[in-house]
mmCIF file of C-alpha atoms in Angstrom:
data_model
loop_
_atom_site.group_PDB
_atom_site.id
_atom_site.type_symbol
_atom_site.label_atom_id
_atom_site.label_comp_id
_atom_site.label_asym_id
_atom_site.label_seq_id
_atom_site.Cartn_x
_atom_site.Cartn_y
_atom_site.Cartn_z
ATOM 1 C CA MET A 1290 -2.449 9.578 -24.134
ATOM 2 C CA ALA A 1291 -0.347 7.131 -26.212
ATOM 3 C CA GLY A 1292 1.955 6.822 -23.236
ATOM 4 C CA LEU A 1293 -0.869 5.993 -20.866
ATOM 5 C CA VAL A 1294 -2.033 3.379 -23.473
ATOM 6 C CA SER A 1295 1.584 1.934 -23.698
ATOM 7 C CA ALA A 1296 1.985 2.025 -19.722
ATOM 8 C CA ILE A 1297 -1.132 -0.050 -19.146
ATOM 9 C CA ILE A 1298 -0.418 -2.573 -22.298
ATOM 10 C CA ILE A 1299 3.361 -2.945 -21.197
ATOM 11 C CA SER A 1300 2.495 -3.266 -17.842
ATOM 12 C CA PHE A 1301 0.003 -6.188 -18.340
ATOM 13 C CA LEU A 1302 2.438 -7.891 -19.875
ATOM 14 C CA GLY A 1303 4.824 -7.524 -17.096
ATOM 15 C CA PHE A 1304 1.729 -8.885 -14.490
ATOM 16 C CA MET A 1305 1.885 -11.741 -17.136
ATOM 17 C CA ILE A 1306 5.933 -12.494 -16.946
ATOM 18 C CA HIS A 1307 5.900 -12.108 -13.077
ATOM 19 C CA PHE A 1308 3.019 -14.112 -12.619
ATOM 20 C CA PHE A 1309 4.440 -17.603 -15.113
ATOM 21 C CA ILE A 1310 8.059 -16.899 -13.694
ATOM 22 C CA ILE A 1311 6.614 -17.766 -9.958
ATOM 23 C CA GLY A 1312 3.844 -19.899 -10.845
ATOM 24 C CA SER A 1313 5.724 -21.778 -12.965
ATOM 25 C CA GLY A 1314 7.845 -22.421 -10.492
ATOM 26 C CA ILE A 1315 11.016 -21.161 -13.041
ATOM 27 C CA ILE A 1316 12.471 -18.872 -9.768
ATOM 28 C CA LYS A 1317 11.270 -20.298 -6.510
ATOM 29 C CA ILE A 1318 11.057 -17.830 -3.710
ATOM 30 C CA ASN A 1319 10.875 -19.524 -0.133
ATOM 31 C CA PRO A 1320 7.464 -18.163 1.338
ATOM 32 C CA GLU A 1321 8.961 -19.093 4.604
ATOM 33 C CA TRP A 1322 11.357 -16.005 4.009
ATOM 34 C CA CYS A 1323 10.054 -13.133 5.444
ATOM 35 C CA ILE A 1324 11.264 -9.998 4.034
ATOM 36 C CA LYS A 1325 14.091 -11.463 1.887
ATOM 37 C CA LYS A 1326 11.219 -12.768 0.063
ATOM 38 C CA LEU A 1327 9.566 -9.245 -0.269
ATOM 39 C CA LYS A 1328 12.741 -8.201 -2.116
ATOM 40 C CA ARG A 1329 13.045 -11.229 -4.187
ATOM 41 C CA HIS A 1330 9.994 -9.888 -5.616
ATOM 42 C CA ALA A 1331 10.824 -6.359 -5.504
ATOM 43 C CA GLN A 1332 14.028 -7.214 -7.704
ATOM 44 C CA LEU A 1333 12.227 -9.638 -9.856
ATOM 45 C CA LEU A 1334 9.848 -6.979 -10.471
ATOM 46 C CA MET A 1335 12.675 -4.536 -11.023
ATOM 47 C CA VAL A 1336 13.957 -6.695 -13.909
ATOM 48 C CA ILE A 1337 10.779 -7.364 -15.823
ATOM 49 C CA TRP A 1338 10.084 -3.672 -15.683
ATOM 50 C CA LEU A 1339 13.288 -2.743 -17.201
ATOM 51 C CA LEU A 1340 13.781 -5.741 -19.800
ATOM 52 C CA CYS A 1341 10.059 -4.244 -21.431
ATOM 53 C CA LEU A 1342 10.990 -0.806 -21.077
ATOM 54 C CA PRO A 1343 11.901 -0.867 -24.988
ATOM 55 C CA ALA A 1344 9.027 -2.385 -25.658
ATOM 56 C CA PHE A 1345 7.404 0.349 -23.617
ATOM 57 C CA ILE A 1346 9.465 2.819 -25.503
ATOM 58 C CA TYR A 1347 8.761 0.919 -29.207
ATOM 59 C CA LEU A 1348 4.836 0.989 -28.376
ATOM 60 C CA PHE A 1349 4.662 4.772 -27.399
ATOM 61 C CA GLY A 1350 6.652 6.006 -30.710
ATOM 62 C CA LEU A 1351 4.097 3.667 -32.644
ATOM 63 C CA LEU A 1352 1.261 4.432 -31.299
ATOM 64 C CA ARG A 1353 2.394 8.527 -31.564
ATOM 65 C CA ASP A 1354 3.356 7.802 -35.114
ATOM 66 C CA THR A 1355 0.403 6.435 -36.279
ATOM 67 C CA ASP A 1356 -1.530 8.978 -34.230
ATOM 68 C CA ILE A 1357 -4.114 5.952 -33.480
ATOM 69 C CA ILE A 1358 -5.197 7.447 -30.265
ATOM 70 C CA ASN A 1359 -6.214 10.724 -31.405
ATOM 71 C CA LYS A 1360 -7.974 9.461 -34.308
ATOM 72 C CA ALA A 1361 -9.655 7.074 -32.391
ATOM 73 C CA ALA A 1362 -10.411 9.808 -29.702
ATOM 74 C CA GLY A 1363 -12.048 12.124 -32.263
ATOM 75 C CA ASP A 1364 -13.202 15.049 -30.712
ATOM 76 C CA HIS A 1365 -13.411 14.091 -27.325
ATOM 77 C CA ASP A 1366 -10.125 15.300 -26.397
ATOM 78 C CA LEU A 1367 -11.735 17.264 -22.977
ATOM 79 C CA ILE A 1368 -13.009 14.373 -21.705
ATOM 80 C CA LEU A 1369 -9.586 12.510 -22.338
ATOM 81 C CA ASN A 1370 -7.659 15.240 -20.593
ATOM 82 C CA TYR A 1371 -9.978 15.625 -17.893
ATOM 83 C CA LEU A 1372 -9.582 11.599 -17.286
ATOM 84 C CA TYR A 1373 -6.018 11.960 -17.291
ATOM 85 C CA GLY A 1374 -5.734 14.139 -14.481
ATOM 86 C CA ILE A 1375 -8.369 11.824 -12.930
ATOM 87 C CA ILE A 1376 -6.198 9.321 -12.957
ATOM 88 C CA ILE A 1377 -3.098 11.288 -12.017
ATOM 89 C CA PHE A 1378 -4.941 12.108 -8.823
ATOM 90 C CA ALA A 1379 -5.663 8.273 -8.164
ATOM 91 C CA CYS A 1380 -2.017 7.500 -8.764
ATOM 92 C CA LEU A 1381 -0.954 10.171 -6.329
ATOM 93 C CA PHE A 1382 -3.280 9.453 -3.655
ATOM 94 C CA PHE A 1383 -2.637 5.661 -3.903
ATOM 95 C CA VAL A 1384 1.211 6.399 -3.409
ATOM 96 C CA TYR A 1385 0.250 8.470 -0.391
ATOM 97 C CA LEU A 1386 -2.029 5.616 1.285
ATOM 98 C CA THR A 1387 0.847 3.572 0.908
ATOM 99 C CA PHE A 1388 2.778 5.657 2.631
ATOM 100 C CA TYR A 1389 0.230 6.618 5.191
ATOM 101 C CA TYR A 1390 -0.480 2.643 5.823
ATOM 102 C CA VAL A 1391 3.301 2.110 6.923
ATOM 103 C CA VAL A 1392 2.908 5.589 9.192
ATOM 104 C CA ASP A 1393 -0.294 4.555 10.910
ATOM 105 C CA ARG A 1394 0.401 0.428 11.115
ATOM 106 C CA SER A 1395 3.426 -1.062 10.842
ATOM 107 C CA VAL A 1396 4.468 -3.053 13.027
ATOM 108 C CA SER A 1397 7.903 -3.126 12.740
ATOM 109 C CA SER A 1398 8.071 1.187 13.033
ATOM 110 C CA ARG A 1399 6.013 0.634 16.402
ATOM 111 C CA LEU A 1400 8.766 -1.796 17.716
ATOM 112 C CA MET A 1401 11.535 0.267 16.836
ATOM 113 C CA ILE A 1402 9.245 3.540 18.610
ATOM 114 C CA GLU A 1403 8.984 1.373 21.493
ATOM 115 C CA ILE A 1404 12.906 0.408 21.683
ATOM 116 C CA ASP A 1405 13.646 4.181 21.264
ATOM 117 C CA ARG A 1406 11.278 5.386 24.080
ATOM 118 C CA SER A 1407 12.675 2.799 26.354
ATOM 119 C CA ARG A 1408 14.473 4.007 29.282
ATOM 120 C CA ASP A 1409 17.892 2.313 28.402
ATOM 121 C CA LYS A 1410 16.698 1.802 24.684
ATOM 122 C CA ARG A 1411 17.229 -1.434 25.089
ATOM 123 C CA MET A 1412 14.443 -4.400 25.327
ATOM 124 C CA SER A 1413 14.021 -7.808 25.489
ATOM 125 C CA PHE A 1414 11.041 -9.422 23.578
ATOM 126 C CA GLU A 1415 9.213 -9.813 26.917
ATOM 127 C CA ASP A 1416 9.794 -6.169 27.557
ATOM 128 C CA ILE A 1417 8.400 -5.505 24.254
ATOM 129 C CA LYS A 1418 5.304 -7.464 25.083
ATOM 130 C CA LYS A 1419 4.547 -5.338 27.964
ATOM 131 C CA VAL A 1420 3.835 -2.226 25.894
ATOM 132 C CA TYR A 1421 3.153 -3.522 22.570
ATOM 133 C CA ASP A 1422 0.739 -5.878 24.134
ATOM 134 C CA LEU A 1423 -0.688 -8.585 21.888
ATOM 135 C CA GLU A 1424 -3.997 -9.233 23.386
ATOM 136 C CA THR A 1425 -4.980 -5.208 22.839
ATOM 137 C CA LYS A 1426 -3.484 -5.741 19.506
ATOM 138 C CA TYR A 1427 -5.942 -9.065 18.992
ATOM 139 C CA ASP A 1428 -8.618 -6.553 19.879
ATOM 140 C CA ASN A 1429 -8.299 -3.616 17.884
ATOM 141 C CA GLU A 1430 -7.862 -5.717 14.960
ATOM 142 C CA LEU A 1431 -11.167 -7.914 15.519
ATOM 143 C CA ASN A 1432 -12.768 -4.743 16.431
ATOM 144 C CA GLY A 1433 -11.842 -3.047 13.304
ATOM 145 C CA MET A 1434 -13.126 -5.564 11.137
ATOM 146 C CA VAL A 1435 -16.316 -5.375 12.961
ATOM 147 C CA GLU A 1436 -16.510 -2.030 12.866
ATOM 148 C CA GLY A 1437 -15.465 -2.176 9.084
ATOM 149 C CA GLY A 1438 -18.178 -4.879 8.040
ATOM 150 C CA PHE A 1439 -15.501 -7.337 7.223
ATOM 151 C CA MET A 1440 -16.314 -9.576 10.487
ATOM 152 C CA ARG A 1441 -19.498 -10.006 12.530
ATOM 153 C CA LYS A 1442 -19.702 -10.852 16.301
ATOM 154 C CA ASP A 1443 -21.554 -13.310 17.606
ATOM 155 C CA GLY A 1444 -21.350 -14.221 21.237
ATOM 156 C CA ASP A 1445 -17.665 -15.280 21.733
ATOM 157 C CA TYR A 1446 -17.243 -16.339 17.671
ATOM 158 C CA TYR A 1447 -16.134 -14.107 15.113
ATOM 159 C CA TYR A 1448 -17.976 -14.340 11.165
ATOM 160 C CA ASN A 1449 -16.834 -13.023 8.211
ATOM 161 C CA THR A 1450 -19.207 -11.252 6.477
ATOM 162 C CA VAL A 1451 -20.112 -11.469 2.806
ATOM 163 C CA LYS A 1452 -17.359 -8.763 2.468
ATOM 164 C CA GLY A 1453 -15.045 -10.253 4.558
ATOM 165 C CA ARG A 1454 -15.854 -13.847 3.096
ATOM 166 C CA PHE A 1455 -14.739 -12.155 -0.323
ATOM 167 C CA VAL A 1456 -11.428 -10.719 0.747
ATOM 168 C CA ALA A 1457 -10.300 -13.772 2.397
ATOM 169 C CA ARG A 1458 -10.756 -15.937 -0.948
ATOM 170 C CA CYS A 1459 -9.171 -13.170 -2.759
ATOM 171 C CA THR A 1460 -6.110 -13.420 -0.153
ATOM 172 C CA ASP A 1461 -6.071 -16.809 -0.207
ATOM 173 C CA LEU A 1462 -6.101 -17.353 -3.956
ATOM 174 C CA TYR A 1463 -3.573 -14.707 -4.563
ATOM 175 C CA LYS A 1464 -0.865 -15.991 -1.791
ATOM 176 C CA ARG A 1465 -1.531 -19.753 -3.519
ATOM 177 C CA ALA A 1466 -1.098 -17.884 -7.101
ATOM 178 C CA PHE A 1467 2.053 -16.278 -6.080
ATOM 179 C CA ARG A 1468 3.250 -18.881 -3.874
ATOM 180 C CA LEU A 1469 3.397 -16.440 -0.424
ATOM 181 C CA GLY A 1470 2.878 -18.832 2.027
ATOM 182 C CA LYS A 1471 0.468 -18.115 4.865
ATOM 183 C CA GLY A 1472 2.066 -14.642 5.594
ATOM 184 C CA GLY A 1473 0.720 -12.259 7.761
ATOM 185 C CA MET B 1256 -2.143 17.315 -21.332
ATOM 186 C CA LEU B 1257 -0.009 19.863 -18.816
ATOM 187 C CA TYR B 1258 -3.040 21.910 -17.704
ATOM 188 C CA SER B 1259 -4.650 18.048 -16.283
ATOM 189 C CA ILE B 1260 -1.481 17.217 -14.823
ATOM 190 C CA LEU B 1261 -0.598 20.623 -13.092
ATOM 191 C CA LEU B 1262 -4.445 20.658 -11.507
ATOM 192 C CA ALA B 1263 -4.051 17.061 -10.317
ATOM 193 C CA ALA B 1264 -1.089 18.041 -8.530
ATOM 194 C CA PHE B 1265 -3.151 21.053 -7.139
ATOM 195 C CA ALA B 1266 -5.891 18.897 -5.766
ATOM 196 C CA PHE B 1267 -3.655 16.353 -3.952
ATOM 197 C CA PHE B 1268 -1.751 19.054 -1.920
ATOM 198 C CA LEU B 1269 -5.194 20.399 -1.221
ATOM 199 C CA PHE B 1270 -6.071 16.918 -0.323
ATOM 200 C CA LEU B 1271 -2.442 16.808 2.091
ATOM 201 C CA LEU B 1272 -3.628 20.259 3.645
ATOM 202 C CA ILE B 1273 -7.311 19.495 4.371
ATOM 203 C CA HIS B 1274 -6.465 15.823 5.656
ATOM 204 C CA VAL B 1275 -3.572 17.078 7.723
ATOM 205 C CA VAL B 1276 -6.253 19.885 9.422
ATOM 206 C CA ILE B 1277 -8.745 17.994 9.760
ATOM 207 C CA PHE B 1278 -6.806 15.258 11.609
ATOM 208 C CA HIS B 1279 -5.523 17.356 13.937
ATOM 209 C CA MET B 1280 -8.676 19.795 14.736
ATOM 210 C CA TYR B 1281 -10.929 16.885 13.936
ATOM 211 C CA PRO B 1282 -9.809 13.221 14.611
ATOM 212 C CA PRO B 1283 -12.244 11.179 12.838
ATOM 213 C CA LYS B 1284 -12.818 7.670 14.481
ATOM 214 C CA ARG B 1285 -13.128 5.882 10.653
ATOM 215 C CA ARG B 1286 -9.931 7.318 9.671
ATOM 216 C CA PHE B 1287 -9.367 5.208 6.597
ATOM 217 C CA ARG B 1288 -13.222 6.161 4.565
ATOM 218 C CA THR B 1289 -12.292 9.958 5.693
ATOM 219 C CA LEU B 1290 -9.455 9.983 3.887
ATOM 220 C CA VAL B 1291 -11.514 8.361 0.672
ATOM 221 C CA TYR B 1292 -14.398 11.319 1.130
ATOM 222 C CA LEU B 1293 -11.576 14.247 1.498
ATOM 223 C CA ALA B 1294 -9.773 12.548 -1.788
ATOM 224 C CA LEU B 1295 -13.694 12.762 -3.153
ATOM 225 C CA VAL B 1296 -14.023 16.257 -2.612
ATOM 226 C CA CYS B 1297 -10.353 17.580 -3.954
ATOM 227 C CA LEU B 1298 -11.853 15.417 -7.013
ATOM 228 C CA MET B 1299 -14.706 17.694 -7.423
ATOM 229 C CA ALA B 1300 -12.404 20.846 -7.129
ATOM 230 C CA TYR B 1301 -10.778 19.330 -10.175
ATOM 231 C CA SER B 1302 -13.497 18.786 -12.195
ATOM 232 C CA ILE B 1303 -15.085 22.623 -11.544
ATOM 233 C CA LEU B 1304 -11.768 24.240 -11.853
ATOM 234 C CA PHE B 1305 -10.965 21.733 -14.892
ATOM 235 C CA PHE B 1306 -13.755 22.460 -16.957
ATOM 236 C CA LEU B 1307 -14.198 25.984 -15.804
ATOM 237 C CA GLY B 1308 -10.305 26.874 -17.298
ATOM 238 C CA TYR B 1309 -10.041 24.056 -19.739
ATOM 239 C CA GLY B 1310 -11.214 26.584 -22.832
ATOM 240 C CA MET B 1311 -8.619 29.290 -21.855
ATOM 241 C CA VAL B 1312 -5.546 27.195 -21.893
ATOM 242 C CA ARG B 1313 -6.659 24.792 -24.645
ATOM 243 C CA GLY B 1314 -3.681 23.937 -27.156
ATOM 244 C CA LYS B 1315 -1.414 26.109 -25.167
ATOM 245 C CA ILE B 1316 1.678 24.409 -23.814
ATOM 246 C CA LEU B 1317 5.354 25.786 -21.990
ATOM 247 C CA PRO B 1318 8.053 26.731 -24.305
ATOM 248 C CA GLY B 1319 10.659 24.191 -24.791
ATOM 249 C CA VAL B 1320 8.142 21.369 -24.041
ATOM 250 C CA THR B 1321 6.232 19.370 -26.828
ATOM 251 C CA ASP B 1322 3.641 17.316 -26.559
ATOM 252 C CA ARG B 1323 5.236 14.394 -27.273
ATOM 253 C CA MET B 1324 7.828 14.361 -24.295
ATOM 254 C CA LEU B 1325 4.898 15.409 -21.883
ATOM 255 C CA ASP B 1326 3.213 12.379 -23.043
ATOM 256 C CA LEU B 1327 6.302 10.024 -22.926
ATOM 257 C CA ALA B 1328 7.058 11.556 -19.193
ATOM 258 C CA GLY B 1329 3.412 11.095 -18.035
ATOM 259 C CA GLY B 1330 3.707 7.370 -19.988
ATOM 260 C CA LEU B 1331 6.534 6.357 -18.103
ATOM 261 C CA PHE B 1332 5.519 7.825 -14.636
ATOM 262 C CA PHE B 1333 2.970 5.386 -14.905
ATOM 263 C CA TYR B 1334 4.621 2.665 -16.025
ATOM 264 C CA PHE B 1335 6.791 2.704 -13.128
ATOM 265 C CA PHE B 1336 3.593 3.754 -10.883
ATOM 266 C CA ILE B 1337 2.058 0.630 -11.904
ATOM 267 C CA CYS B 1338 5.319 -1.349 -11.187
ATOM 268 C CA PHE B 1339 5.287 0.147 -7.394
ATOM 269 C CA ALA B 1340 1.667 -0.454 -7.026
ATOM 270 C CA TYR B 1341 1.584 -4.132 -7.964
ATOM 271 C CA PHE B 1342 4.416 -4.641 -5.797
ATOM 272 C CA HIS B 1343 2.744 -2.969 -2.770
ATOM 273 C CA GLN B 1344 -0.264 -4.647 -3.600
ATOM 274 C CA ILE B 1345 1.909 -8.266 -2.991
ATOM 275 C CA ILE B 1346 2.894 -6.495 0.254
ATOM 276 C CA VAL B 1347 -0.190 -6.201 1.710
ATOM 277 C CA PHE B 1348 -1.409 -9.656 0.755
ATOM 278 C CA ASP B 1349 1.777 -11.201 2.306
ATOM 279 C CA ARG B 1350 2.251 -8.949 5.408
ATOM 280 C CA SER B 1351 -1.429 -7.407 6.463
ATOM 281 C CA VAL B 1352 -2.661 -8.951 9.976
ATOM 282 C CA THR B 1353 -6.283 -8.348 8.906
ATOM 283 C CA PRO B 1354 -6.689 -10.099 5.834
ATOM 284 C CA ARG B 1355 -4.486 -13.418 7.368
ATOM 285 C CA MET B 1356 -7.391 -13.280 9.866
ATOM 286 C CA MET B 1357 -10.286 -13.254 7.529
ATOM 287 C CA VAL B 1358 -8.440 -16.292 5.890
ATOM 288 C CA GLU B 1359 -8.079 -18.341 9.212
ATOM 289 C CA VAL B 1360 -11.898 -17.679 9.927
ATOM 290 C CA GLU B 1361 -12.771 -18.971 6.207
ATOM 291 C CA THR B 1362 -10.592 -22.194 6.339
ATOM 292 C CA SER B 1363 -11.459 -23.116 9.906
ATOM 293 C CA PRO B 1364 -14.041 -26.235 10.107
ATOM 294 C CA ASN B 1365 -17.500 -24.361 10.745
ATOM 295 C CA LYS B 1366 -16.108 -20.902 9.201
ATOM 296 C CA ARG B 1367 -16.409 -18.866 12.785
ATOM 297 C CA LEU B 1368 -13.695 -18.323 15.408
ATOM 298 C CA THR B 1369 -13.366 -17.084 18.953
ATOM 299 C CA LYS B 1370 -10.567 -15.041 19.818
ATOM 300 C CA GLU B 1371 -8.712 -17.509 21.707
ATOM 301 C CA GLY B 1372 -9.309 -20.262 18.551
ATOM 302 C CA LEU B 1373 -8.076 -17.393 16.494
ATOM 303 C CA LYS B 1374 -4.870 -17.302 18.560
ATOM 304 C CA SER B 1375 -4.226 -20.837 17.964
ATOM 305 C CA ARG B 1376 -4.529 -20.459 14.416
ATOM 306 C CA TYR B 1377 -2.650 -17.312 14.104
ATOM 307 C CA SER B 1378 0.080 -16.390 16.852
ATOM 308 C CA LEU B 1379 0.872 -12.607 16.896
ATOM 309 C CA GLU B 1380 3.592 -13.359 19.488
ATOM 310 C CA ASP B 1381 5.285 -15.336 16.126
ATOM 311 C CA LYS B 1382 4.151 -11.995 13.739
ATOM 312 C CA PHE B 1383 6.109 -10.056 16.429
ATOM 313 C CA LYS B 1384 9.290 -12.474 16.402
ATOM 314 C CA LYS B 1385 9.684 -12.502 12.649
ATOM 315 C CA GLU B 1386 9.152 -8.733 12.677
ATOM 316 C CA LEU B 1387 12.007 -8.174 14.622
ATOM 317 C CA VAL B 1388 14.274 -10.845 12.893
ATOM 318 C CA ASP B 1389 13.213 -8.594 9.565
ATOM 319 C CA MET B 1390 14.461 -5.373 11.166
ATOM 320 C CA ASP B 1391 17.827 -7.520 12.261
ATOM 321 C CA PHE B 1392 17.933 -8.398 8.391
ATOM 322 C CA MET B 1393 17.613 -4.695 7.672
ATOM 323 C CA LYS B 1394 20.205 -3.901 9.849
ATOM 324 C CA ARG B 1395 17.516 -1.519 11.569
ATOM 325 C CA ILE B 1396 17.554 -3.723 14.850
ATOM 326 C CA GLU B 1397 20.820 -5.595 16.653
ATOM 327 C CA LEU B 1398 20.470 -8.246 19.059
ATOM 328 C CA LYS B 1399 22.961 -8.164 22.035
ATOM 329 C CA ASP B 1400 22.068 -10.129 24.986
ATOM 330 C CA GLY B 1401 19.001 -11.051 24.886
ATOM 331 C CA LYS B 1402 18.232 -7.417 24.316
ATOM 332 C CA TYR B 1403 16.858 -5.677 21.007
ATOM 333 C CA SER B 1404 18.220 -2.173 20.207
ATOM 334 C CA ASN B 1405 17.928 0.179 17.288
ATOM 335 C CA THR B 1406 21.216 0.656 15.213
ATOM 336 C CA GLU B 1407 21.412 4.212 13.893
ATOM 337 C CA LYS B 1408 19.391 3.219 10.882
ATOM 338 C CA GLY B 1409 16.677 2.008 13.260
ATOM 339 C CA ARG B 1410 16.925 5.234 15.630
ATOM 340 C CA HIS B 1411 16.277 7.919 12.335
ATOM 341 C CA HIS B 1412 13.918 5.575 10.954
ATOM 342 C CA ALA B 1413 11.869 5.587 14.667
ATOM 343 C CA GLY B 1414 12.556 9.210 14.718
ATOM 344 C CA LEU B 1415 11.209 10.141 11.212
ATOM 345 C CA MET B 1416 7.977 7.381 12.197
ATOM 346 C CA ARG B 1417 7.435 9.481 15.476
ATOM 347 C CA PHE B 1418 7.571 12.575 14.291
ATOM 348 C CA LEU B 1419 5.256 11.372 11.305
ATOM 349 C CA ARG B 1420 2.907 10.260 13.391
ATOM 350 C CA ASP B 1421 2.443 13.106 15.532
ATOM 351 C CA TYR B 1422 2.167 15.115 12.192
ATOM 352 C CA LEU B 1423 -0.401 13.346 11.047
ATOM 353 C CA ASN B 1424 -1.873 12.282 14.486
ATOM 354 C CA VAL B 1425 -2.093 8.675 13.780
ATOM 355 C CA GLY B 1426 -0.444 5.541 14.741
ATOM 356 C CA GLY B 1427 -0.015 4.411 18.306
ATOM 357 C CA HIS B 1428 -3.395 2.627 18.712
ATOM 358 C CA GLN B 1429 -2.351 -0.573 16.592
#
C-alpha cells in the first residue's frame, strides 16, 4: 500500500506544480494552438512527473521502513487488498475508456478513414463535408446530449439541464484555470 | 496484493470479452452506460472470487518476488497512471464537442440556443479545419493542390481505426 499512497501524494504535488506553472503564466502555452498546445502540456507534465520521481521513491521508502500504513491499517488487510484490486480494475477500465473514446468518437480518425475510403484517396474540404455531414454531426451531438440528460429541447431551443449546467460550469472553469482557450 | 492484482486483471479481461460479444450480438443504444454496467458486473465477479479465495492465498507470494518489489511496481503504475489520467482529462476538457456546446448554451444571453444559434457561436466547419491542420502537423495527412491525402502514417492509422471500429462494432455514427 505504500506505493499507492506515495503515488497519490506525489501526484497531488505534481498537479499543484502544473497548476501553479500554468496559472501564474511562468510557462505560456498559446490557447489558440490545437494539438501543439496539448503536446506542450504533455511534455510539461512528463517533466514534472519525472522530476518528482525521486520524491516518490523517497516517500515510498519512508513509508515502507516505518511500516506506518500497516500499523494504521491494523487487521484490515483483507479490506485493503480488496480495495487495491478494485483500484487496479478502475485504472484499467479508465485506460480502456480513453482508448474506446478515441476509436468511437475521434473526429480526426473519422476524417482519415473517409480520405482512405475515397476513390482516389484524395479529398478536398468540400468533398469531406459531403461524406462527413456537418448538419448530421450537429444533430447527433445535440440528440446525444438530450438522450444523456445533459440538455432538454423545448420547441426549437436547447436548454442545459442541471447536469448539463454543472458540466458546462466545470468545463468553463477548468478551461479558464488552465488557460486552454475555447477549445472544442 | 498479488492476488488482488491478478484477480483485477482477470476481471478486466472478462469485461473485454463480454463487451465485444455484446456489442456484436446485441449492439446497445446507450453504449457508454452499457460499458459502465458491464464493469460493475465484472467487479461483482471480482468481489466474489476475492472473498472465496483470499483465505487460501493469504501471505503467499511468488518465489523471487518480494512484497516490497510488488508494492513499488504497483506504486509506479499508479504514479504514471495518474499522470496519464490527468493529461487525458485536459484533452477531454479541451477537445470535446459536447462540453463546448453546453458551455455555449450556458454562456448565451438567455441560457438557451437554437441549433442555428449554436452554429453561429460554435462552428464545426472550423473544428474540422483545425483537425485537418492538426493532422498535417502530426504528419498523418498532407495537402496538395487543395486536396488532402493520407500519408503512410495516416493510412496505417486509418486502417487500424477501421479494424478497431469493426472489431468493437462502434463508430461511424459521429
